[in-house]
Structures are given as structure tokens and as C-alpha cells.
C-alpha positions as a Markdown table, in Angstrom:
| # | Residue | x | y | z |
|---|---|---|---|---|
| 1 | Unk | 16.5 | 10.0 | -5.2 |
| 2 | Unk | 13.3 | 11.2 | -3.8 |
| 3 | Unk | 11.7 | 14.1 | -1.2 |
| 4 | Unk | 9.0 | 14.1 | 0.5 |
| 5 | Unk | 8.0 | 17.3 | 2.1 |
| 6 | Unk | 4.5 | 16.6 | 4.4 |
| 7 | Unk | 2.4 | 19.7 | 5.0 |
| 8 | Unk | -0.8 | 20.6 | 6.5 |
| 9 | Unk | -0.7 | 19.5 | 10.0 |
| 10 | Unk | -2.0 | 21.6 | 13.1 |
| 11 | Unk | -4.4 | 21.8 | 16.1 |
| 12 | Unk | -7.9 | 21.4 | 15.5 |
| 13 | Unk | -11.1 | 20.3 | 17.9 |
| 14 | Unk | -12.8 | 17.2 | 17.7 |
| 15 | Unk | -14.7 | 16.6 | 14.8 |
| 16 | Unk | -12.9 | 18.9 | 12.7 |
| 17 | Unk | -11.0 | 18.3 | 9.5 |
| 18 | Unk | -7.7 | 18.7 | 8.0 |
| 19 | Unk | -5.8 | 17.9 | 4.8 |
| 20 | Unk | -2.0 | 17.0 | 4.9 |
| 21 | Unk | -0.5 | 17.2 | 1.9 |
| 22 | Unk | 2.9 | 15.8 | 0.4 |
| 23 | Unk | 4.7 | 16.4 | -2.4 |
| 24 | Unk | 7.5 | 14.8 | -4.0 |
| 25 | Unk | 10.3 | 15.4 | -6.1 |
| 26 | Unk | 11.5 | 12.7 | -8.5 |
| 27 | Unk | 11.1 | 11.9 | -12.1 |
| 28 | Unk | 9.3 | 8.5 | -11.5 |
| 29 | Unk | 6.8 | 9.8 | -8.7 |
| 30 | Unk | 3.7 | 8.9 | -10.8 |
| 31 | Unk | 4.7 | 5.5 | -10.6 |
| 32 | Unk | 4.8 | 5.5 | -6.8 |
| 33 | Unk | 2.8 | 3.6 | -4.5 |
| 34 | Unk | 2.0 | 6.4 | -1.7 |
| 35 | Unk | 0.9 | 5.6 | 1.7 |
| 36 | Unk | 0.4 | 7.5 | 5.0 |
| 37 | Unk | 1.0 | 6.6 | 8.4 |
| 38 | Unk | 1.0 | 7.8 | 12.2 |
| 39 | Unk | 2.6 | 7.7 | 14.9 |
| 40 | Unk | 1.5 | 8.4 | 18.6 |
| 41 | Unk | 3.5 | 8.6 | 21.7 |
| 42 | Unk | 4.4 | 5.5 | 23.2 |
| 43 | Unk | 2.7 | 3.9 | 19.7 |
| 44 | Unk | 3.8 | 1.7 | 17.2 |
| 45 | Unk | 4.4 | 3.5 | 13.8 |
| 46 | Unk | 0.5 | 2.7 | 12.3 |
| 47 | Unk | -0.3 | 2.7 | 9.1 |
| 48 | Unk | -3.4 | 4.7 | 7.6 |
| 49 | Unk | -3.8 | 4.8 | 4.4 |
| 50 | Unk | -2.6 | 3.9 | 0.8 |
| 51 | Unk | -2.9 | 4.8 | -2.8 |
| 52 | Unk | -1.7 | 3.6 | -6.0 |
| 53 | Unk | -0.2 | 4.9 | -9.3 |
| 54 | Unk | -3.2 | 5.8 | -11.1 |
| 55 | Unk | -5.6 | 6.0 | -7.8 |
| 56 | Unk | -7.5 | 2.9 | -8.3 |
| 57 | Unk | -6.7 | 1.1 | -5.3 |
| 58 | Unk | -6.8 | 3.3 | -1.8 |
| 59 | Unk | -6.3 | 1.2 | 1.0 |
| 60 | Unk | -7.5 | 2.3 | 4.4 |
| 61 | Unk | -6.7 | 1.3 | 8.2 |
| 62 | Unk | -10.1 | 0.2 | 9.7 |
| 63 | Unk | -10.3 | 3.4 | 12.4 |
| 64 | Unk | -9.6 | 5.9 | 9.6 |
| 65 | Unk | -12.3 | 4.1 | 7.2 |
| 66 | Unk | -15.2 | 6.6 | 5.8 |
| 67 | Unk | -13.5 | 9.3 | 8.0 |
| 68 | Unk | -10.4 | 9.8 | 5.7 |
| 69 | Unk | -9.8 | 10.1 | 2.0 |
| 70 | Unk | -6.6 | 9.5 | 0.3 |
| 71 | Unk | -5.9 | 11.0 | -3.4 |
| 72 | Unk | -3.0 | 12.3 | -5.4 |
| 73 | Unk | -2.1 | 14.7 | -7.8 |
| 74 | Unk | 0.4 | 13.4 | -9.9 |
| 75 | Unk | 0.6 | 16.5 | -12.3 |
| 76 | Unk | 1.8 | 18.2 | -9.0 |
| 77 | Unk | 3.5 | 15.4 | -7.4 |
| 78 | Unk | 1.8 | 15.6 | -4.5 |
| 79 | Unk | -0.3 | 13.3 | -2.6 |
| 80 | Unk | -3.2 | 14.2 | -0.4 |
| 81 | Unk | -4.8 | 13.3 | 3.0 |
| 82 | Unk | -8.0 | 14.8 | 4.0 |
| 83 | Unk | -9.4 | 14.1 | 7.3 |
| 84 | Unk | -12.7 | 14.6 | 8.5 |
| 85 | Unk | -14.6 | 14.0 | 11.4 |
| 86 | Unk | -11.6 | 13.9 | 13.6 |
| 87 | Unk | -11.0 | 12.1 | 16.8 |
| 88 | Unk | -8.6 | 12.8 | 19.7 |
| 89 | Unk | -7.0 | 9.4 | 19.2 |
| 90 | Unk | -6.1 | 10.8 | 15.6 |
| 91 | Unk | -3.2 | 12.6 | 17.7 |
| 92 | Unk | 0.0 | 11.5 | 15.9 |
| 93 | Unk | 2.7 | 12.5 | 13.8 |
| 94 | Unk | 1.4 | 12.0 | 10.4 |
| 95 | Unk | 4.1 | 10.4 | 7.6 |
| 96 | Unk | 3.5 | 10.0 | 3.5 |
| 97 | Unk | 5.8 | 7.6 | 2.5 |
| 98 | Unk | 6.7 | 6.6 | -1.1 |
| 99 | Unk | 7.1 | 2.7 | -2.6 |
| 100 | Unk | 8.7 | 2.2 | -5.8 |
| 101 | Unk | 6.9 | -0.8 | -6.0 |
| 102 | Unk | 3.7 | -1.0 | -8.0 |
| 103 | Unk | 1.8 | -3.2 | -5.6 |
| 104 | Unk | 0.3 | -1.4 | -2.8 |
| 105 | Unk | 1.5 | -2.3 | 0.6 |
| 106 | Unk | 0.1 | -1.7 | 4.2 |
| 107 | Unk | 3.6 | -2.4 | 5.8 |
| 108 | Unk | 5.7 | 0.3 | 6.3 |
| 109 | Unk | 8.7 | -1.9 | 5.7 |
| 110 | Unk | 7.6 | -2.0 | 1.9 |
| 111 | Unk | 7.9 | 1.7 | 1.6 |
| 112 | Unk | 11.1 | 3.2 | 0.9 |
| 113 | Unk | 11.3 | 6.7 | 1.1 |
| 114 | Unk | 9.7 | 9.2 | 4.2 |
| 115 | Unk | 8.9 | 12.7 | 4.5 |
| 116 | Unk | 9.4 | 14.6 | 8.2 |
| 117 | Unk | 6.4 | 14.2 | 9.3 |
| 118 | Unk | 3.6 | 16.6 | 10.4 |
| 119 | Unk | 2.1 | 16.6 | 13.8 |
| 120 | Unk | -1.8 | 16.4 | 13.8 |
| 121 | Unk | -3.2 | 17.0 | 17.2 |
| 122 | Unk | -6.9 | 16.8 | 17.8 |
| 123 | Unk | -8.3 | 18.2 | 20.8 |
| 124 | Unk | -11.5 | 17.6 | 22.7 |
């Protein structure tokens, strides 16, 4: 029922920035709960970051805290994740994810559709 097509990955140094972007096709993306996560070699599937229907609510993982900002688009169904300041263990494949619920959720259990991914790697 839904795509998600993740964009924006690449190499950068440490301390650099980057935005990902994912966009969505689906009648009923506006109402989605979006939320990006990570994963690193060898890592656990992380989550990062969160944002609600209308943008209100934009939860963030701890490390990623006043360093990233989540936002969305939903004229242009996409969703957005820029990333400053950026750290060498930011190195992961970076996911948007889509929850048809209207409660936002830090699990990725909760979320039920995924984009490819996009690698992020960050070096120093």
C-alpha cells in the first residue's frame, strides 16, 4: 500500500552535515507517523528519530538530540532528516519508516512499512 524511497545518504567528514530524505507514496501518508532509524554493523536496528501527522511531536534518540532535526513535507509526501554536526559513530544504514498509527512510537515493531535504506558513513 505504501513506498518509501530514502535519499540523501553519502560520505562526509566528521562534523559535517547531511539531509536524508524519504518520500512516500500513498493516499493516507499525511496521517502517518514517520520515524528514522539506523543500523550499524554488528548493531542492533536503533531507532533515531520520530515525527507525527501534523509535526507536533518529534521524538529523538538521546545521541542524535540537538544534532539532528526531523520534519516533513506532507504536500510532497516526504519526510526529512537533517543531520548536523556528525560523528563517526553516526555510520549506519539510515531507514524512514512509516506507522499508520497516530501515536508516535520509538519501537520499530510499531512501524509498518520501510524504505531501502541509505548508507550514511561519517569519516574522521
Amino acid at each position: 500500500q505504501v513506498q518509501l524511497v530514502e535519499s540523501g545518504g553519502g560520505l562526509v567528514q566528521a562534523g559535517g552535515s547531511l539531509r536524508l530524505s524519504c518520500t512516500a507514496s500513498g493516499r493516507t501518508f499525511s496521517t502517518y507517523v514517520m520515524g528514522w532509524f539506523r543500523q550499524a554493523p554488528g548493531k542492533e536496528r536503533e531507532f533515531v528519530a520520530a515525527i507525527s501527522w501534523s509535526g507536533r511531536f518529534t521524538p529523538y534518540a538521546p545521541s542524535v538530540k540537538g544534532r539532528f532535526t526531523v520534519s516533513r513535507d506532507n504536500a510532497k509526501n516526504t519526510t526529512y532528516l537533517q543531520m548536523n554536526s556528525l560523528k563517526p559513530e553516526d555510520t549506519a544504514v539510515y531507514y524512514c519508516a512509516a506507522d499508520t498509527s497516530s501515536i508516535v512510537q520509538t519501537t520499530e515493531g510499531y512501524y509498518d512499512y520501510w524504505g531501502q535504506g541509505t548508507q550514511v558513513t561519517v569519516s574522521s
